[in-house]
């Protein structure tokens, strides 16, 4: 298996040069698109890795399924679903999803920015500091890595320049979909996106979702299996935004991308996969990362379809 991963990275290395690192968050422009790494955590307890799997990058939108999980754990499915819908937007991650001059909860999706910003208000805590700390704690628990921290440089960079997200948050406020102070909610969202992880962390988080909520080593239940169904279904339909259909055909597993270059893939009952390569395609998904996953899926018959 390790040999296969090494071989796939070699085959896909040329694609690292075809993607572009994100620049709209100035700090991310410093990313090195030569990086390419993969970590696979399998249900038999074995794990395999290759390339730059230890390199850290910011989680960015891969935090959205964790946010959704925490919102579900804090409030239950009915409450969350009434506030943030589940239909794929078929639009870019930062789309302004206002239909006919109105914005309803069913227009929101937890995997795109507007829905994710709204979800920050669903996390329980006495203030936004405590809410964020609970999200960070859950991320550490799912990854099995207590050392996960926020990348302060990326956080400050995004907070300073994130005016599109500010616009989305004010629209949510205008339409009564968030009640709290917009800057406080955004601060939580920006910090969430700036959590620093590596491919192994993403593979471990993906594995808990693949394992329907049970910790890989201890077998401890971290969240109800229904929530894994909920999150995995949404990852399948819109985890890769307006590239989700293409990804379903080519790879065929629930997955989430981030503009830091990470992809977390969930192969139900079988494995969690973390990939890192910061060159992005036009939809903001890791270009080489998708190529690696496509090949791995074909070689190992990973598609759920
Ligand atoms: O809000 C943003 O624009 C970023 N913090 C996250 C976007 C993102 O990761 C899109 N994913 N591919």
mmCIF file of C-alpha atoms and ligand atoms in Angstrom:
data_model
loop_
_atom_site.group_PDB
_atom_site.id
_atom_site.type_symbol
_atom_site.label_atom_id
_atom_site.label_comp_id
_atom_site.label_asym_id
_atom_site.label_seq_id
_atom_site.Cartn_x
_atom_site.Cartn_y
_atom_site.Cartn_z
ATOM 1 C CA UNK A 1 0.000 0.000 0.000
ATOM 2 C CA UNK A 2 2.795 2.425 0.887
ATOM 3 C CA UNK A 3 4.369 1.640 -2.479
ATOM 4 C CA UNK A 4 1.075 2.393 -4.208
ATOM 5 C CA UNK A 5 0.825 5.765 -2.463
ATOM 6 C CA UNK A 6 4.415 6.655 -3.412
ATOM 7 C CA UNK A 7 3.692 5.690 -6.999
ATOM 8 C CA UNK A 8 0.461 7.742 -7.133
ATOM 9 C CA UNK A 9 2.229 10.812 -5.766
ATOM 10 C CA UNK A 10 4.928 10.464 -8.412
ATOM 11 C CA UNK A 11 2.305 10.103 -11.167
ATOM 12 C CA UNK A 12 0.399 13.143 -9.920
ATOM 13 C CA UNK A 13 3.322 15.413 -9.069
ATOM 14 C CA UNK A 14 3.124 17.290 -12.425
ATOM 15 C CA UNK A 15 -0.431 18.365 -11.512
ATOM 16 C CA UNK A 16 0.882 20.304 -8.515
ATOM 17 C CA UNK A 17 2.184 22.881 -10.996
ATOM 18 C CA UNK A 18 -1.181 23.294 -12.731
ATOM 19 C CA UNK A 19 -2.982 24.588 -9.656
ATOM 20 C CA UNK A 20 -2.740 28.069 -8.123
ATOM 21 C CA UNK A 21 -2.345 28.767 -4.414
ATOM 22 C CA UNK A 22 -5.137 30.889 -2.919
ATOM 23 C CA UNK A 23 -4.175 34.562 -2.817
ATOM 24 C CA UNK A 24 -7.405 36.248 -1.674
ATOM 25 C CA UNK A 25 -6.246 35.464 1.869
ATOM 26 C CA UNK A 26 -2.795 37.112 1.595
ATOM 27 C CA UNK A 27 -1.086 34.726 4.042
ATOM 28 C CA UNK A 28 -2.123 31.701 1.963
ATOM 29 C CA UNK A 29 -0.241 33.122 -1.023
ATOM 30 C CA UNK A 30 2.938 32.003 0.785
ATOM 31 C CA UNK A 31 1.920 28.343 0.274
ATOM 32 C CA UNK A 32 4.347 26.143 -1.648
ATOM 33 C CA UNK A 33 2.565 24.303 -4.434
ATOM 34 C CA UNK A 34 5.368 21.723 -4.622
ATOM 35 C CA UNK A 35 3.918 20.132 -1.494
ATOM 36 C CA UNK A 36 2.048 16.882 -1.973
ATOM 37 C CA UNK A 37 1.232 14.461 0.836
ATOM 38 C CA UNK A 38 -1.239 11.744 1.724
ATOM 39 C CA UNK A 39 -2.184 9.781 4.845
ATOM 40 C CA UNK A 40 -4.584 6.844 4.867
ATOM 41 C CA UNK A 41 -6.101 5.469 8.082
ATOM 42 C CA UNK A 42 -7.711 2.087 7.553
ATOM 43 C CA UNK A 43 -10.360 0.350 9.607
ATOM 44 C CA UNK A 44 -8.011 -2.568 10.392
ATOM 45 C CA UNK A 45 -5.941 -0.054 12.387
ATOM 46 C CA UNK A 46 -3.189 0.177 9.793
ATOM 47 C CA UNK A 47 -2.126 3.476 8.348
ATOM 48 C CA UNK A 48 -0.080 4.385 5.321
ATOM 49 C CA UNK A 49 1.478 7.643 4.274
ATOM 50 C CA UNK A 50 3.644 9.255 1.630
ATOM 51 C CA UNK A 51 5.123 12.626 0.700
ATOM 52 C CA UNK A 52 4.505 15.760 2.754
ATOM 53 C CA UNK A 53 1.964 14.185 5.097
ATOM 54 C CA UNK A 54 3.508 15.844 8.166
ATOM 55 C CA UNK A 55 3.404 19.391 6.774
ATOM 56 C CA UNK A 56 0.912 21.726 8.426
ATOM 57 C CA UNK A 57 -1.637 23.864 6.612
ATOM 58 C CA UNK A 58 -4.821 25.636 7.636
ATOM 59 C CA UNK A 59 -7.941 23.500 7.671
ATOM 60 C CA UNK A 60 -10.087 26.197 5.962
ATOM 61 C CA UNK A 61 -13.383 24.743 4.746
ATOM 62 C CA UNK A 62 -12.562 21.242 5.968
ATOM 63 C CA UNK A 63 -13.676 22.617 9.334
ATOM 64 C CA UNK A 64 -17.252 22.903 8.000
ATOM 65 C CA UNK A 65 -18.177 19.235 8.622
ATOM 66 C CA UNK A 66 -16.768 19.573 12.168
ATOM 67 C CA UNK A 67 -18.834 22.718 12.718
ATOM 68 C CA UNK A 68 -21.882 20.839 11.452
ATOM 69 C CA UNK A 69 -21.157 17.913 13.770
ATOM 70 C CA UNK A 70 -20.886 20.187 16.791
ATOM 71 C CA UNK A 71 -24.076 22.030 15.826
ATOM 72 C CA UNK A 72 -25.835 18.630 15.593
ATOM 73 C CA UNK A 73 -24.358 17.414 18.890
ATOM 74 C CA UNK A 74 -25.443 20.628 20.631
ATOM 75 C CA UNK A 75 -28.933 20.978 19.158
ATOM 76 C CA UNK A 76 -30.066 17.787 17.413
ATOM 77 C CA UNK A 77 -30.936 17.274 13.754
ATOM 78 C CA UNK A 78 -34.345 18.925 13.633
ATOM 79 C CA UNK A 79 -33.156 22.209 15.121
ATOM 80 C CA UNK A 80 -30.092 22.436 12.875
ATOM 81 C CA UNK A 81 -31.984 21.490 9.737
ATOM 82 C CA UNK A 82 -34.602 24.161 10.389
ATOM 83 C CA UNK A 83 -31.831 26.795 10.381
ATOM 84 C CA UNK A 84 -29.356 25.562 7.780
ATOM 85 C CA UNK A 85 -30.729 23.471 4.910
ATOM 86 C CA UNK A 86 -29.169 20.507 3.130
ATOM 87 C CA UNK A 87 -29.678 21.192 -0.570
ATOM 88 C CA UNK A 88 -26.555 21.572 -2.701
ATOM 89 C CA UNK A 89 -26.167 25.127 -3.934
ATOM 90 C CA UNK A 90 -24.274 24.090 -7.068
ATOM 91 C CA UNK A 91 -22.458 27.389 -6.623
ATOM 92 C CA UNK A 92 -18.987 28.519 -5.524
ATOM 93 C CA UNK A 93 -18.150 28.401 -1.810
ATOM 94 C CA UNK A 94 -18.521 32.153 -1.319
ATOM 95 C CA UNK A 95 -21.746 32.527 -3.343
ATOM 96 C CA UNK A 96 -24.396 34.989 -2.251
ATOM 97 C CA UNK A 97 -27.342 32.650 -2.193
ATOM 98 C CA UNK A 98 -30.200 35.118 -2.071
ATOM 99 C CA UNK A 99 -33.122 34.042 -4.219
ATOM 100 C CA UNK A 100 -35.729 36.543 -5.400
ATOM 101 C CA UNK A 101 -34.673 39.135 -2.848
ATOM 102 C CA UNK A 102 -35.120 36.755 0.022
ATOM 103 C CA UNK A 103 -32.974 34.411 2.015
ATOM 104 C CA UNK A 104 -34.496 31.388 3.699
ATOM 105 C CA UNK A 105 -32.863 28.693 5.797
ATOM 106 C CA UNK A 106 -33.391 26.215 2.967
ATOM 107 C CA UNK A 107 -31.105 28.360 0.789
ATOM 108 C CA UNK A 108 -28.256 27.800 3.217
ATOM 109 C CA UNK A 109 -25.956 24.820 3.024
ATOM 110 C CA UNK A 110 -23.524 23.866 5.808
ATOM 111 C CA UNK A 111 -20.613 23.280 3.391
ATOM 112 C CA UNK A 112 -20.577 26.760 1.866
ATOM 113 C CA UNK A 113 -19.496 29.935 3.642
ATOM 114 C CA UNK A 114 -22.903 31.455 4.276
ATOM 115 C CA UNK A 115 -24.232 28.290 5.930
ATOM 116 C CA UNK A 116 -21.005 27.778 7.877
ATOM 117 C CA UNK A 117 -21.095 31.331 9.247
ATOM 118 C CA UNK A 118 -24.698 30.737 10.343
ATOM 119 C CA UNK A 119 -23.636 27.468 11.997
ATOM 120 C CA UNK A 120 -21.157 29.306 14.238
ATOM 121 C CA UNK A 121 -24.205 30.772 16.008
ATOM 122 C CA UNK A 122 -25.531 27.252 16.727
ATOM 123 C CA UNK A 123 -22.526 26.176 18.819
ATOM 124 C CA UNK A 124 -23.219 26.367 22.531
ATOM 125 C CA UNK A 125 -21.068 28.413 24.917
ATOM 126 C CA UNK A 126 -21.336 31.406 27.225
ATOM 127 C CA UNK A 127 -19.459 33.581 24.719
ATOM 128 C CA UNK A 128 -17.755 33.201 21.348
ATOM 129 C CA UNK A 129 -14.432 32.403 22.987
ATOM 130 C CA UNK A 130 -15.972 29.368 24.677
ATOM 131 C CA UNK A 131 -17.837 28.370 21.513
ATOM 132 C CA UNK A 132 -14.626 28.426 19.501
ATOM 133 C CA UNK A 133 -12.738 26.533 22.212
ATOM 134 C CA UNK A 134 -15.356 23.770 22.048
ATOM 135 C CA UNK A 135 -14.908 23.553 18.271
ATOM 136 C CA UNK A 136 -11.123 23.373 18.683
ATOM 137 C CA UNK A 137 -11.504 20.690 21.359
ATOM 138 C CA UNK A 138 -13.739 18.598 19.106
ATOM 139 C CA UNK A 139 -11.250 18.968 16.237
ATOM 140 C CA UNK A 140 -8.451 17.759 18.531
ATOM 141 C CA UNK A 141 -10.521 14.823 19.770
ATOM 142 C CA UNK A 142 -11.556 13.705 16.284
ATOM 143 C CA UNK A 143 -7.985 14.013 15.026
ATOM 144 C CA UNK A 144 -6.552 12.365 18.144
ATOM 145 C CA UNK A 145 -4.103 15.249 18.331
ATOM 146 C CA UNK A 146 -4.209 17.492 21.421
ATOM 147 C CA UNK A 147 -1.527 19.791 19.958
ATOM 148 C CA UNK A 148 -3.692 21.274 17.193
ATOM 149 C CA UNK A 149 -3.608 25.102 17.346
ATOM 150 C CA UNK A 150 -4.763 28.136 15.394
ATOM 151 C CA UNK A 151 -2.337 29.562 12.826
ATOM 152 C CA UNK A 152 -2.330 33.145 14.077
ATOM 153 C CA UNK A 153 -0.840 34.643 10.903
ATOM 154 C CA UNK A 154 -3.557 33.149 8.676
ATOM 155 C CA UNK A 155 -6.256 34.077 11.191
ATOM 156 C CA UNK A 156 -5.151 37.731 11.292
ATOM 157 C CA UNK A 157 -4.740 37.816 7.516
ATOM 158 C CA UNK A 158 -8.243 36.484 6.899
ATOM 159 C CA UNK A 159 -9.819 38.668 9.568
ATOM 160 C CA UNK A 160 -8.210 41.731 8.012
ATOM 161 C CA UNK A 161 -9.245 40.964 4.432
ATOM 162 C CA UNK A 162 -12.377 38.803 4.699
ATOM 163 C CA UNK A 163 -14.822 41.379 3.416
ATOM 164 C CA UNK A 164 -16.765 38.969 1.223
ATOM 165 C CA UNK A 165 -17.505 36.881 4.302
ATOM 166 C CA UNK A 166 -18.418 40.091 6.140
ATOM 167 C CA UNK A 167 -20.917 40.851 3.374
ATOM 168 C CA UNK A 168 -22.369 37.329 3.646
ATOM 169 C CA UNK A 169 -22.666 37.648 7.440
ATOM 170 C CA UNK A 170 -24.430 41.021 7.185
ATOM 171 C CA UNK A 171 -26.864 39.509 4.673
ATOM 172 C CA UNK A 172 -27.580 36.727 7.172
ATOM 173 C CA UNK A 173 -28.185 39.374 9.811
ATOM 174 C CA UNK A 174 -30.422 41.407 7.484
ATOM 175 C CA UNK A 175 -32.631 38.390 6.847
ATOM 176 C CA UNK A 176 -32.790 37.486 10.537
ATOM 177 C CA UNK A 177 -30.776 34.290 10.154
ATOM 178 C CA UNK A 178 -28.231 35.296 12.757
ATOM 179 C CA UNK A 179 -29.010 37.226 15.918
ATOM 180 C CA UNK A 180 -25.548 37.710 17.404
ATOM 181 C CA UNK A 181 -22.977 40.417 16.789
ATOM 182 C CA UNK A 182 -21.676 39.964 13.231
ATOM 183 C CA UNK A 183 -18.003 40.624 14.044
ATOM 184 C CA UNK A 184 -18.062 38.121 16.912
ATOM 185 C CA UNK A 185 -19.604 35.443 14.716
ATOM 186 C CA UNK A 186 -17.085 36.156 11.946
ATOM 187 C CA UNK A 187 -14.192 36.062 14.388
ATOM 188 C CA UNK A 188 -15.250 32.531 15.349
ATOM 189 C CA UNK A 189 -15.544 31.548 11.655
ATOM 190 C CA UNK A 190 -12.127 33.020 10.737
ATOM 191 C CA UNK A 191 -10.454 31.286 13.686
ATOM 192 C CA UNK A 192 -12.166 28.024 12.761
ATOM 193 C CA UNK A 193 -10.785 28.232 9.211
ATOM 194 C CA UNK A 194 -7.292 28.986 10.573
ATOM 195 C CA UNK A 195 -6.919 25.810 12.633
ATOM 196 C CA UNK A 196 -3.600 24.260 11.621
ATOM 197 C CA UNK A 197 -3.625 20.547 10.726
ATOM 198 C CA UNK A 198 -1.701 18.005 8.666
ATOM 199 C CA UNK A 199 -2.798 15.163 6.373
ATOM 200 C CA UNK A 200 -2.756 12.680 9.257
ATOM 201 C CA UNK A 201 -5.182 14.854 11.254
ATOM 202 C CA UNK A 202 -7.582 15.004 8.292
ATOM 203 C CA UNK A 203 -7.329 11.228 7.756
ATOM 204 C CA UNK A 204 -8.160 10.617 11.415
ATOM 205 C CA UNK A 205 -11.130 13.000 11.367
ATOM 206 C CA UNK A 206 -12.341 11.392 8.124
ATOM 207 C CA UNK A 207 -11.951 7.978 9.684
ATOM 208 C CA UNK A 208 -14.298 8.797 12.588
ATOM 209 C CA UNK A 209 -16.914 9.824 10.017
ATOM 210 C CA UNK A 210 -16.230 6.607 8.045
ATOM 211 C CA UNK A 211 -16.531 4.647 11.297
ATOM 212 C CA UNK A 212 -19.953 6.230 12.005
ATOM 213 C CA UNK A 213 -18.837 8.213 15.031
ATOM 214 C CA UNK A 214 -16.596 5.741 16.827
ATOM 215 C CA UNK A 215 -13.008 6.527 17.750
ATOM 216 C CA UNK A 216 -10.638 4.304 15.720
ATOM 217 C CA UNK A 217 -8.515 3.075 18.628
ATOM 218 C CA UNK A 218 -10.674 3.142 21.747
ATOM 219 C CA UNK A 219 -13.956 2.336 19.958
ATOM 220 C CA UNK A 220 -15.471 5.065 22.157
ATOM 221 C CA UNK A 221 -18.575 6.657 20.585
ATOM 222 C CA UNK A 222 -17.801 10.331 19.907
ATOM 223 C CA UNK A 223 -21.155 11.176 18.308
ATOM 224 C CA UNK A 224 -24.320 9.312 17.271
ATOM 225 C CA UNK A 225 -24.090 7.340 14.021
ATOM 226 C CA UNK A 226 -27.071 9.303 12.621
ATOM 227 C CA UNK A 227 -24.895 12.401 12.589
ATOM 228 C CA UNK A 228 -22.246 10.599 10.536
ATOM 229 C CA UNK A 229 -24.976 9.707 8.016
ATOM 230 C CA UNK A 230 -26.114 13.336 7.924
ATOM 231 C CA UNK A 231 -22.627 14.802 7.481
ATOM 232 C CA UNK A 232 -21.440 12.178 4.989
ATOM 233 C CA UNK A 233 -24.543 12.662 2.837
ATOM 234 C CA UNK A 234 -23.951 16.412 2.667
ATOM 235 C CA UNK A 235 -20.247 15.885 1.935
ATOM 236 C CA UNK A 236 -21.258 13.706 -1.016
ATOM 237 C CA UNK A 237 -23.627 16.257 -2.533
ATOM 238 C CA UNK A 238 -21.689 19.459 -1.888
ATOM 239 C CA UNK A 239 -18.378 18.895 -0.082
ATOM 240 C CA UNK A 240 -16.529 19.902 -3.253
ATOM 241 C CA UNK A 241 -18.934 22.782 -4.051
ATOM 242 C CA UNK A 242 -19.801 23.142 -7.739
ATOM 243 C CA UNK A 243 -17.260 20.393 -8.413
ATOM 244 C CA UNK A 244 -19.167 17.830 -6.348
ATOM 245 C CA UNK A 245 -20.862 16.086 -9.299
ATOM 246 C CA UNK A 246 -17.593 15.669 -11.160
ATOM 247 C CA UNK A 247 -15.910 14.455 -7.969
ATOM 248 C CA UNK A 248 -18.724 11.942 -7.345
ATOM 249 C CA UNK A 249 -18.224 10.487 -10.807
ATOM 250 C CA UNK A 250 -14.430 10.421 -10.633
ATOM 251 C CA UNK A 251 -13.829 9.492 -6.977
ATOM 252 C CA UNK A 252 -17.226 8.612 -5.506
ATOM 253 C CA UNK A 253 -16.739 9.170 -1.774
ATOM 254 C CA UNK A 254 -17.860 11.877 0.685
ATOM 255 C CA UNK A 255 -15.135 14.524 0.853
ATOM 256 C CA UNK A 256 -14.384 18.091 1.855
ATOM 257 C CA UNK A 257 -11.827 20.483 0.450
ATOM 258 C CA UNK A 258 -10.241 23.646 1.834
ATOM 259 C CA UNK A 259 -8.398 26.514 0.169
ATOM 260 C CA UNK A 260 -5.359 25.689 2.313
ATOM 261 C CA UNK A 261 -4.931 22.708 -0.041
ATOM 262 C CA UNK A 262 -6.382 19.997 2.181
ATOM 263 C CA UNK A 263 -8.927 17.355 1.232
ATOM 264 C CA UNK A 264 -10.521 15.017 3.753
ATOM 265 C CA UNK A 265 -12.093 11.938 2.182
ATOM 266 C CA UNK A 266 -14.394 9.487 3.951
ATOM 267 C CA UNK A 267 -14.658 5.925 2.678
ATOM 268 C CA UNK A 268 -17.571 4.572 4.734
ATOM 269 C CA UNK A 269 -16.563 1.629 6.969
ATOM 270 C CA UNK A 270 -13.161 1.400 5.270
ATOM 271 C CA UNK A 271 -10.896 4.424 5.641
ATOM 272 C CA UNK A 272 -10.235 8.086 6.253
ATOM 273 C CA UNK A 273 -7.906 9.878 3.849
ATOM 274 C CA UNK A 274 -6.089 13.191 4.286
ATOM 275 C CA UNK A 275 -4.399 14.874 1.334
ATOM 276 C CA UNK A 276 -2.420 18.076 1.079
ATOM 277 C CA UNK A 277 -1.431 19.968 -2.042
ATOM 278 C CA UNK A 278 -1.974 23.738 -2.074
ATOM 279 C CA UNK A 279 -2.347 24.309 -5.832
ATOM 280 C CA UNK A 280 -6.089 24.789 -6.365
ATOM 281 C CA UNK A 281 -8.350 24.381 -9.377
ATOM 282 C CA UNK A 282 -10.811 27.089 -10.449
ATOM 283 C CA UNK A 283 -13.349 25.928 -7.845
ATOM 284 C CA UNK A 284 -10.929 26.192 -4.935
ATOM 285 C CA UNK A 285 -10.274 22.438 -4.628
ATOM 286 C CA UNK A 286 -6.772 20.922 -4.490
ATOM 287 C CA UNK A 287 -6.029 20.071 -8.115
ATOM 288 C CA UNK A 288 -3.343 17.420 -7.585
ATOM 289 C CA UNK A 289 -5.235 16.153 -4.530
ATOM 290 C CA UNK A 290 -8.238 15.260 -6.690
ATOM 291 C CA UNK A 291 -5.966 13.519 -9.200
ATOM 292 C CA UNK A 292 -4.440 11.380 -6.439
ATOM 293 C CA UNK A 293 -7.866 10.509 -5.037
ATOM 294 C CA UNK A 294 -9.215 9.606 -8.458
ATOM 295 C CA UNK A 295 -6.398 7.152 -9.041
ATOM 296 C CA UNK A 296 -6.554 5.719 -5.527
ATOM 297 C CA UNK A 297 -10.311 5.230 -5.843
ATOM 298 C CA UNK A 298 -9.955 3.320 -9.114
ATOM 299 C CA UNK A 299 -7.093 1.146 -7.842
ATOM 300 C CA UNK A 300 -8.846 0.277 -4.572
ATOM 301 C CA UNK A 301 -12.487 0.318 -5.705
ATOM 302 C CA UNK A 302 -13.388 3.039 -3.216
ATOM 303 C CA UNK A 303 -16.419 4.535 -4.979
ATOM 304 C CA UNK A 304 -19.644 4.066 -3.020
ATOM 305 C CA UNK A 305 -21.695 4.205 -6.228
HETATM 306 O O1 LIG B 1 -14.021 31.726 4.083
HETATM 307 C C1 LIG B 1 -13.157 31.481 3.250
HETATM 308 O O2 LIG B 1 -13.152 31.985 2.138
HETATM 309 C C2 LIG B 1 -12.070 30.497 3.633
HETATM 310 N N1 LIG B 1 -11.708 30.684 5.005
HETATM 311 C C3 LIG B 1 -12.530 29.083 3.429
HETATM 312 C C4 LIG B 1 -12.948 28.800 2.012
HETATM 313 C C5 LIG B 1 -12.560 27.453 1.563
HETATM 314 O O3 LIG B 1 -11.754 26.774 2.150
HETATM 315 C C6 LIG B 1 -13.140 26.974 0.293
HETATM 316 N N2 LIG B 1 -12.696 25.635 -0.013
HETATM 317 N N3 LIG B 1 -12.190 25.059 -0.849
#
